[in-house]
Structures are given as C-alpha cells and as structure tokens.
Coordinates of C-alpha atoms in Angstrom, one line a residue:
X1 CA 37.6 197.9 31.0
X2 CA 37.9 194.3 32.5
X3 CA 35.8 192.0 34.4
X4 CA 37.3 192.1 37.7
X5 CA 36.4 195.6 37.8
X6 CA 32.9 195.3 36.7
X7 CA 32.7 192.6 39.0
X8 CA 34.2 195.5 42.1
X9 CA 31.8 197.7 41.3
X10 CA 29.3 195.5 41.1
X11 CA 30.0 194.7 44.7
X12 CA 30.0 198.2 45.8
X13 CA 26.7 198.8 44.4
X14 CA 25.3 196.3 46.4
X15 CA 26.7 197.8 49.7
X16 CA 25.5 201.1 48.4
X17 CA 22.1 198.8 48.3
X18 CA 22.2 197.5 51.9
X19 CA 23.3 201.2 53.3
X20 CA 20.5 202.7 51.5
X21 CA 17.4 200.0 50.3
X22 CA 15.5 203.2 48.7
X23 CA 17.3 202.3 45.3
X24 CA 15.4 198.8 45.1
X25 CA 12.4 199.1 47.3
X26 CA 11.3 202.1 45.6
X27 CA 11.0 201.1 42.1
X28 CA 9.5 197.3 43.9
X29 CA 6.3 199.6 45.5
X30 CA 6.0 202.1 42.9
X31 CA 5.4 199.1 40.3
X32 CA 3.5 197.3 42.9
X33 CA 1.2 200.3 43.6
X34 CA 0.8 201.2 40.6
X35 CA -0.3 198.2 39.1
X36 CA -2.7 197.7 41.7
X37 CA -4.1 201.3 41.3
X38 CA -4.8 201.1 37.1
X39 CA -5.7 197.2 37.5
X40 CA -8.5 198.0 39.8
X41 CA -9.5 201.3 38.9
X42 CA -10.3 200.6 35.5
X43 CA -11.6 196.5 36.2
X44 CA -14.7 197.3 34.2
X45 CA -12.9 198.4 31.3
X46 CA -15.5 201.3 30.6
X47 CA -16.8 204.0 32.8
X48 CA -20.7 203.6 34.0
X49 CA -23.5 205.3 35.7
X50 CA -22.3 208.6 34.2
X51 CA -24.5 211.5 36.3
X52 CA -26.5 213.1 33.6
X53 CA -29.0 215.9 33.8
X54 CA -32.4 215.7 32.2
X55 CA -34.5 219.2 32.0
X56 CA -37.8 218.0 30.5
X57 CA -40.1 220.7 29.8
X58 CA -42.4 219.4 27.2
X59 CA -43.0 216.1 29.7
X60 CA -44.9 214.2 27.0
X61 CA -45.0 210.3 26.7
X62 CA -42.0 209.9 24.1
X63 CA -40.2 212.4 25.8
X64 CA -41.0 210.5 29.3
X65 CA -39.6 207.3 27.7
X66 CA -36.2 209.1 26.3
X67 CA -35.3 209.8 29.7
X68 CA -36.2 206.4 31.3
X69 CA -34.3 204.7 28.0
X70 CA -31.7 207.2 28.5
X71 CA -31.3 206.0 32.3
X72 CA -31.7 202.4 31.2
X73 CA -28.2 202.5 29.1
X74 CA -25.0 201.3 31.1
X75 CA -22.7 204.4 30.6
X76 CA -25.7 206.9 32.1
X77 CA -27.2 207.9 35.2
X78 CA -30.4 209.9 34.8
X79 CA -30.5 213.0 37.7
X80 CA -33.7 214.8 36.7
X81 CA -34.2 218.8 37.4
X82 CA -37.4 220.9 36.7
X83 CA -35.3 224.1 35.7
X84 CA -32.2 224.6 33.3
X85 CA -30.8 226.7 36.3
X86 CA -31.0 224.3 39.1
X87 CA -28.6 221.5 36.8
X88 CA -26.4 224.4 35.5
X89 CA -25.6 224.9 39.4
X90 CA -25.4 221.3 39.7
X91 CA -22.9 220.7 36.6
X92 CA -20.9 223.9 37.6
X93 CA -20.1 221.9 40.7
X94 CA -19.0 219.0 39.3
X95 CA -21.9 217.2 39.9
X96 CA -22.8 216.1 36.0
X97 CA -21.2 215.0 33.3
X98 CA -23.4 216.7 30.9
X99 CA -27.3 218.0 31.0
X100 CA -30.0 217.2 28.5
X101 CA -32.6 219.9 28.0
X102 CA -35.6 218.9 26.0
X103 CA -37.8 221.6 24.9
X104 CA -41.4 222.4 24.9
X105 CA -43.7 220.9 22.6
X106 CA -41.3 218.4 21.7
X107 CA -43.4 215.6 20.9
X108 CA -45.7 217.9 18.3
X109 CA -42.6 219.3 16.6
X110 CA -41.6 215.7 16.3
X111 CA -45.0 214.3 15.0
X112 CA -45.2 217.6 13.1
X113 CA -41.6 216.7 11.5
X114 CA -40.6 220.2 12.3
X115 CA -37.2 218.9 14.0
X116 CA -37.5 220.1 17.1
X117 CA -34.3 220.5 18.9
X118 CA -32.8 219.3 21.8
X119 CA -30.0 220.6 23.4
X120 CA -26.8 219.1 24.9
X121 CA -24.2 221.0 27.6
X122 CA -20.8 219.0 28.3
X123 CA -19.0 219.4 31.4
X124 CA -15.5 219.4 29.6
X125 CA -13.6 219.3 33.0
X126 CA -14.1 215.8 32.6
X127 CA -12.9 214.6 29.0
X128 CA -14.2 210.9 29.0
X129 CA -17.0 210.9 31.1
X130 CA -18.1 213.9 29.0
X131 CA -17.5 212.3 25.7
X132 CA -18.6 209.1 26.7
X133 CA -21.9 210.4 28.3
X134 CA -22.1 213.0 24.8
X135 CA -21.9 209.6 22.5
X136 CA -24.5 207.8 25.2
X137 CA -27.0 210.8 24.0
X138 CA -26.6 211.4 20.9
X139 CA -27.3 207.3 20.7
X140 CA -30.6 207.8 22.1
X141 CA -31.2 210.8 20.3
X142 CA -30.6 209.1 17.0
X143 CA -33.1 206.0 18.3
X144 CA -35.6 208.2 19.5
X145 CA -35.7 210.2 16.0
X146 CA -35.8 206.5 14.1
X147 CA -38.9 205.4 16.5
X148 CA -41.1 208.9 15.5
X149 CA -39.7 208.0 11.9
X150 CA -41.1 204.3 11.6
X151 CA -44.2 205.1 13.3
X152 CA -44.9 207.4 10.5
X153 CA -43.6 205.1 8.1
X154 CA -46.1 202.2 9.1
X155 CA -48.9 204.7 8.9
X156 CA -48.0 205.4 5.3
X157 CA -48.2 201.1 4.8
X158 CA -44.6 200.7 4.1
X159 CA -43.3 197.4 4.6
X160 CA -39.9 196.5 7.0
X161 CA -37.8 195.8 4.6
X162 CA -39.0 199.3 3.1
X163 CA -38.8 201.2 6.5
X164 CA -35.2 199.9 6.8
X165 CA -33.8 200.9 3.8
X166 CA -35.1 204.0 4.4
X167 CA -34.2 204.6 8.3
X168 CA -31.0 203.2 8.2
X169 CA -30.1 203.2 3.9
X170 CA -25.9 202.6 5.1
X171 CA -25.4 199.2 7.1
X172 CA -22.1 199.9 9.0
X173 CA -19.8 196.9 9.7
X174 CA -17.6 197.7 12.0
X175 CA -14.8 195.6 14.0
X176 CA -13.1 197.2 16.9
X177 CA -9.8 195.5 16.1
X178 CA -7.6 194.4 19.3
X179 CA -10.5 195.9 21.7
X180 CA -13.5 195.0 20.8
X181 CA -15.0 195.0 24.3
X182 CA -13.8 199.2 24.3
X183 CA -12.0 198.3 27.4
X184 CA -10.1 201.2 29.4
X185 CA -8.0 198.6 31.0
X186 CA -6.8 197.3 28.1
X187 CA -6.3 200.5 26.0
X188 CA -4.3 201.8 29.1
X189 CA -2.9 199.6 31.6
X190 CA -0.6 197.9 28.7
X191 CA 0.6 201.7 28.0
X192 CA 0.9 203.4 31.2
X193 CA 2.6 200.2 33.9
X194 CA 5.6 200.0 31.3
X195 CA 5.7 203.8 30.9
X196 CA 5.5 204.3 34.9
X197 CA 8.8 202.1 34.8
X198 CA 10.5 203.6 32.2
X199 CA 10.2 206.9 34.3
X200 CA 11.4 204.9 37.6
X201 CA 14.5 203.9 35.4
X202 CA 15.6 207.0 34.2
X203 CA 14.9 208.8 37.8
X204 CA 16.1 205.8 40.1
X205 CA 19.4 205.7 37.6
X206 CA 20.3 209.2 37.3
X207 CA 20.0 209.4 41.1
X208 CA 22.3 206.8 41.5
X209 CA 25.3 207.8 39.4
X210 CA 24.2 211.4 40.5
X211 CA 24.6 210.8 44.1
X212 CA 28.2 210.0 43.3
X213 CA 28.8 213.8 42.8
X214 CA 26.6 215.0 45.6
X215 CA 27.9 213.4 48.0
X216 CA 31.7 213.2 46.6
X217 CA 32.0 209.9 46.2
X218 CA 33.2 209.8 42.1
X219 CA 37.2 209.4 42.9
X220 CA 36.3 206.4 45.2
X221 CA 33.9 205.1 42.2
X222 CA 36.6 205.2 39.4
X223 CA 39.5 204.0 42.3
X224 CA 37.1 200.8 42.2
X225 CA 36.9 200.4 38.6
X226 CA 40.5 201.0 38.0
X227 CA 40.2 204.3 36.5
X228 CA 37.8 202.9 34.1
X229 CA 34.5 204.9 33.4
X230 CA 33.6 202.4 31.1
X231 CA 33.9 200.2 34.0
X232 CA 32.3 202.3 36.6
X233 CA 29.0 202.9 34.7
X234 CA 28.7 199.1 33.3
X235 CA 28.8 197.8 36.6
X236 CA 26.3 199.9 38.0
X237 CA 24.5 199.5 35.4
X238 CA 24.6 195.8 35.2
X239 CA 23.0 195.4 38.2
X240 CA 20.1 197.6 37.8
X241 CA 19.5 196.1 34.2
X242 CA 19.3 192.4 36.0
X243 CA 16.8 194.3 38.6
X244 CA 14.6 196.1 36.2
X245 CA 14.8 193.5 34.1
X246 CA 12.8 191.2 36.5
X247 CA 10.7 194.1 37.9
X248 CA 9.2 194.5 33.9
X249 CA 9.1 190.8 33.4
X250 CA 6.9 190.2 36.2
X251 CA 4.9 193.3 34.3
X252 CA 4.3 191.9 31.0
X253 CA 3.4 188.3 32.6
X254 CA 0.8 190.6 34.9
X255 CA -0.7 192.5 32.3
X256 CA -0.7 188.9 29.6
X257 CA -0.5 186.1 31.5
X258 CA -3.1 187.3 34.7
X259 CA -5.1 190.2 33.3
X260 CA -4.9 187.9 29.9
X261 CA -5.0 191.2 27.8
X262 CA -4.9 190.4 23.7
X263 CA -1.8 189.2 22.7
X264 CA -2.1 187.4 19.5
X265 CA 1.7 187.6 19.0
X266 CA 4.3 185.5 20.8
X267 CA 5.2 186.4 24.7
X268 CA 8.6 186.3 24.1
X269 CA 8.4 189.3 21.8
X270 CA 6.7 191.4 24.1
X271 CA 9.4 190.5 27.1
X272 CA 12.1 191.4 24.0
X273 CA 10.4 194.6 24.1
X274 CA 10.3 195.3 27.8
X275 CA 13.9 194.2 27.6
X276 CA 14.7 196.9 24.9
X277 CA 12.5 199.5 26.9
X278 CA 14.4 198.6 29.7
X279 CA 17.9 199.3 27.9
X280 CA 16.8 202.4 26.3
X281 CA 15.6 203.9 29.5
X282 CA 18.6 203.2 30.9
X283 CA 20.7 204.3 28.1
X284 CA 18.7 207.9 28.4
X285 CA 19.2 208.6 32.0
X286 CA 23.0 208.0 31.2
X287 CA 22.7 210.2 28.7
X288 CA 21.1 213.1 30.5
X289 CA 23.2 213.2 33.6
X290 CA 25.9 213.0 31.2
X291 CA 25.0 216.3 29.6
X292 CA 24.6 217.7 33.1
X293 CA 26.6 216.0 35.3
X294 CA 24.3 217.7 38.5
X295 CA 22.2 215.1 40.2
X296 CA 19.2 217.7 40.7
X297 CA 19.1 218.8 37.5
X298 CA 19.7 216.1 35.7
X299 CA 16.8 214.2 37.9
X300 CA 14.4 217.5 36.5
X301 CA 15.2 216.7 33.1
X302 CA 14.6 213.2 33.5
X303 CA 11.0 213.8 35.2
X304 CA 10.5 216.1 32.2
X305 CA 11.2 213.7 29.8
X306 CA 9.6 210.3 31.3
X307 CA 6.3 212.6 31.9
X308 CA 6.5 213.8 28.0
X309 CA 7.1 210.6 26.8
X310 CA 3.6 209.1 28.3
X311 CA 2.0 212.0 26.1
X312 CA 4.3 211.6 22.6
X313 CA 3.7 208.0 23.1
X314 CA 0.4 208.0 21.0
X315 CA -1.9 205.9 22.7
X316 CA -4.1 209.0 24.0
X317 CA -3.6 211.0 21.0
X318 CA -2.7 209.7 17.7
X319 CA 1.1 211.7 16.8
X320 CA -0.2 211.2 13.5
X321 CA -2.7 214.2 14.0
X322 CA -0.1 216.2 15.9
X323 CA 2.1 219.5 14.2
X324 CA 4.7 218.3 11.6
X325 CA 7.6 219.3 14.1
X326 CA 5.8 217.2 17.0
X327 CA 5.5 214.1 15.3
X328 CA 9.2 213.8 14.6
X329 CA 10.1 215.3 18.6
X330 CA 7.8 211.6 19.5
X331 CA 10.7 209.6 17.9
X332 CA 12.8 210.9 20.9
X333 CA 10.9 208.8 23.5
X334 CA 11.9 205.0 23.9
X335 CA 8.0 204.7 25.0
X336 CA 6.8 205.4 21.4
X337 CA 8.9 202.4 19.5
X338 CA 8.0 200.4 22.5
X339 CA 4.0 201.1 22.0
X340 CA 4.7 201.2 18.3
X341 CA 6.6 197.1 18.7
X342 CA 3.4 196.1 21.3
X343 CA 0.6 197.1 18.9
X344 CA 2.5 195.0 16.2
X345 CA 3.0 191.8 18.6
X346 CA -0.4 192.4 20.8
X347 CA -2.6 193.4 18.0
X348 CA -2.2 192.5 14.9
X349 CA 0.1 189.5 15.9
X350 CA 3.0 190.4 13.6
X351 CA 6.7 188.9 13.7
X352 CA 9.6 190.2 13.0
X353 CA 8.7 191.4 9.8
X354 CA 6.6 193.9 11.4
X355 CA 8.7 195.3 14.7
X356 CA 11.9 195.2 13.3
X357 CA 12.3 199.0 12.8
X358 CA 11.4 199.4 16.5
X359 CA 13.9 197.2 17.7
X360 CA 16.8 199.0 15.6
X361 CA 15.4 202.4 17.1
X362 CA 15.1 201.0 20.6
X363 CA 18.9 199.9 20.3
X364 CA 19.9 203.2 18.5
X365 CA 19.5 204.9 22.1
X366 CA 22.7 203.1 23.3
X367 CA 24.9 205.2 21.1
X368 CA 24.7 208.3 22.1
X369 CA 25.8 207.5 26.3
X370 CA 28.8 205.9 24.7
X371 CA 30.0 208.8 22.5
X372 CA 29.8 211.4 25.3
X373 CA 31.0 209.0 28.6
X374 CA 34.5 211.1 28.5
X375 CA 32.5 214.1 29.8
X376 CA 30.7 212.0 32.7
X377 CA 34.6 211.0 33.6
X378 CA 35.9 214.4 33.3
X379 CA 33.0 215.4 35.8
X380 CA 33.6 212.5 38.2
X381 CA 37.5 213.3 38.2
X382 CA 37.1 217.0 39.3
X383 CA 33.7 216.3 41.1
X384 CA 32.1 219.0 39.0
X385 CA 28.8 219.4 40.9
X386 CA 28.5 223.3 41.0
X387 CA 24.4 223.3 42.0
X388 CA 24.4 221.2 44.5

C-alpha cells in the first residue's frame, strides 16, 4: 500500500465519475429531495385538522358544546353524522381518524352522576393521526367531566380552592425535555435525513466496488493499485469519504444552523458524529460485499440492512421496550450510536463525558472490513461473480 497508488486509483475513480455521473448525482438529489420532502412536510411540527366523527344522539346543550369545543382544538376537525352507520362507512374509507359516539341521555346520566359512557372507534390504519386525535378526545372528555363536576361542586357551596383540590388533587409538572413544542420535525427530520444517507452510502458504495465484478473490471482495479487491495479499496474509498463527507455536513448545518433545531451541545460534535456515521457506513458496505462478493446481492443486503437500521435506531420505538435478543441485534446499526451520540450533544448538551462510548462503537465498525479484505482480493483476482 503506497500513496502513488492511492493517488492512481483515486484518478480512476474519477474517470469512472465522468463516464458515469449516477455515482455523485444520485446521492446529491436523493439528499436534496429528501430534505426538501420531511422539511416541508412536517413545517408545522404536529399534525392538525384531524377528520373526526361526532354521532350525537342525546343532542343536549353540554353535549352540543363538547363537539363545538372538540372542533375548536388545533389537532381536530369535527365531521358530524346523525347515524353510527353512516361514519363507520365514512372511517372504513379512510375518511376519519377516529369517530366519537355520544349516547342518549347523556347530559341526565351526567347530572345524575351515573357515568354515562361515551364511546371512542380508532382508525388504526393511521397510527398518529389516530393516537393523536385519541389523546385530543379523551382531553375533552376529561374537561367535559371536570365542568359537570364543578358545577355540582359550587351548588354544594364549596369554595375554588376546595373544588380544586378536589377536581384535580395531583398537580402534574411536566417538561417535555429537548421538544417541548411536540414538534414532528424535530423528533424526525434530525433522525431520518442522516439515516437516508447512511443508506445512500452503503448502497452507492457497494455498487461501486460491486460493479468492478459485474462488469469484469477487478484485474484492471488491482493492476492500478499495484496489486494492492489495501490500495484499491482506500482509494475508492477516499474519495467517496471526502464526497459524503460534504454531502452530511451541508446536512447537519441544514437541520442546526437553518431549521435551528435544539442543539444545546457544540456543532462540532454533531459534524464528529456525521463524520463517524459517515465512516461506519462506509466501513459496513465494505464489509457486506466482502462477505458476498456479488454486486446484486450484496446491494439486497445492504437495502436490508440501511431499511432495519431506521427501525432499531430507537427514535420511533424505544429498543429499551423491545425482546431481550432485539435490543442487543440494535447495536449492529451505525444509526443507533449515531442517534444515541445526537441525543447526548442535541439534548442534554453533554461533552465528551457523555458520547464517548458511541464514538468507540462508531469506530469499532472499521475492524471488521480490515480482517476479511483478503477475501474481497481473492474475489477480484478470479472475478468470482457467479449470480450475475
């Protein structure tokens, strides 16, 4: 391994680059699209004017002003319907989010404190806008129920600092801690732009020391870097690590610098972290096409594995609640130490102190190419490539 020969195939990869632009213009609008797509599809940070489904059969005054408070709320959109049947049509297409179906004599039960009941059907084809229009309910349901309460409670003569400690006895504090707005965009844009480029680098890369089997070109490759594999892969490598590096720079001073997302730790970590991402990814698409040095299956595997990593990551759902054996498979992913080093740095504005152990499992990921290169060279000299 020397420079010179770096530095060749170096060169040739940038021939390879003005023969065939696909390897840097495709990563260029994939980010770009993508960024624009999440950016702007979730600008208001939480979903509004969730369709909801009122059947109102008692159609009393408190039950009158339920559904008009109901409306009122940001996150619903009150559709009213005089039959259970005609929104269950409606929500089987689609149409709702959830229906609301409050029963006759309502308002008695309710001054009769006979807890009358109202009940509550979720569309679960669409997980947030159902729980999110389930929570915007069951709000209203708990204010409606604490309006009957204090009228009662007045007519009894009790004061309101007597009525309070009585309606609501537990004061809850609560601090939404590095998202305190509930902001989609924040909770996933920071997430899924570096995790859409962490799949572009393992694809992009095991395409391009793929291709060298497909299309015969290995013996050329290693002639270049004087029968170095060391050489041959640095070099391409190299230059896609000076690319990508850019490409997720420009990403983090997007999604901190415009967006201004929380970041209470320094900017220079997070760009150390893309930079480690960045490596890592790398470092498992050599690995993989490695393994199985056949440029179609290696590129499956590496679609498998960049689309499991968004969903061992833990930002959806927590791997602390996953099976036993799960939460150890996460640990595989670069994307999981790099969420676990953002939180750290974005959230609770910790140094080194607190991402160190990411950073020594992000860099762990460059061991294992190194130990099994000889079987990428062995493929490259014979040209192995028996599925394609």
């Amino acid at each position: 391994m020397s420079l010179r020969s770096i530095k060749n195939v170096i060169g040739r990869e940038l021939d390879i680059w003005k023969a065939r632009p696909v390897f840097y213009i495709a990563p260029i609008a994939i980010m770009a699209f993508c960024s624009v797509f999440y950016l702007t599809f979730l600008r208001d940070g939480l979903p509004h004017d969730l369709p909801i489904g009122v059947v109102d059969y008692d159609n009393s005054a408190i039950s009158r002003n339920f559904t008009r408070q109901l409306d009122a709320t940001q996150l619903g959109e009150v559709k009213r319907f005089g039959t259970y049947e005609q929104a269950r049509d409606e929500m089987q297409k689609g149409k709702l989010t959830s229906v609301c179906l409050i029963p006759d004599g309502f308002n008695a039960d309710l001054q009769a404190s006979r807890q009358p009941k109202i009940t509550v059907y979720i569309n679960g084809l669409y997980f947030v806008g159902g729980a999110l229009s389930y929570q915007d309910l069951l709000t209203m349901i708990y204010l409606t129920s604490g309006a009957v309460q204090k009228q009662v409670l007045e007519a009894k003569g009790l004061s309101s600092q007597q009525m309070q400690g009585l309606l609501r006895p537990v004061n809850i504090d609560l601090h939404k801690i590095g998202n305190p707005l509930t902001s989609y965009n924040a909770c996933l844009s920071t997430k899924m732009l570096p995790g859409t480029l962490a799949m572009v680098i393992v694809l992009i890369l095991i395409y391009s020391l793929g291709t060298e089997l497909k299309y015969g070109k290995s013996a050329e490759l290693l002639e270049v870097a004087d029968g170095s594999i060391a050489s041959a892969v640095g070099g391409k490598i190299a230059l896609y690590t000076v690319f990508f590096t850019i490409l997720g720079f420009l990403v983090e001073i997007l999604l901190y610098g415009v967006m201004h997302f929380q970041l209470k730790g320094s900017i220079w970590a997070m760009l150390l972290d893309m930079f480690l991402l960045i490596l890592a990814s790398e470092a498992a698409a050599l690995f993989i096409i490695e393994l199985i040095p056949t440029c179609r299956f290696a590129m499956s595997i590496g679609a498998i594995f960049s689309v499991l990593a968004l969903s061992f990551t833990g930002f959806t759902l927590p791997v602390e609640v996953m099976p036993r054996i799960l939460q150890g498979f996460a640990y595989i992913f670069p994307l999981r130490h790099y969420y676990l080093f953002e939180v750290q740095t974005s959230i609770f504005g910790s140094g080194f102190a607190g991402w160190w152990p990411q950073v020594l499992w992000l860099i762990s990921f460059l061991i294992l190419p190194i130990i099994f290169l000889p079987r990428l060279k062995n493929a490259y000299i014979r040209q192995d490539n028996p599925l394609d």
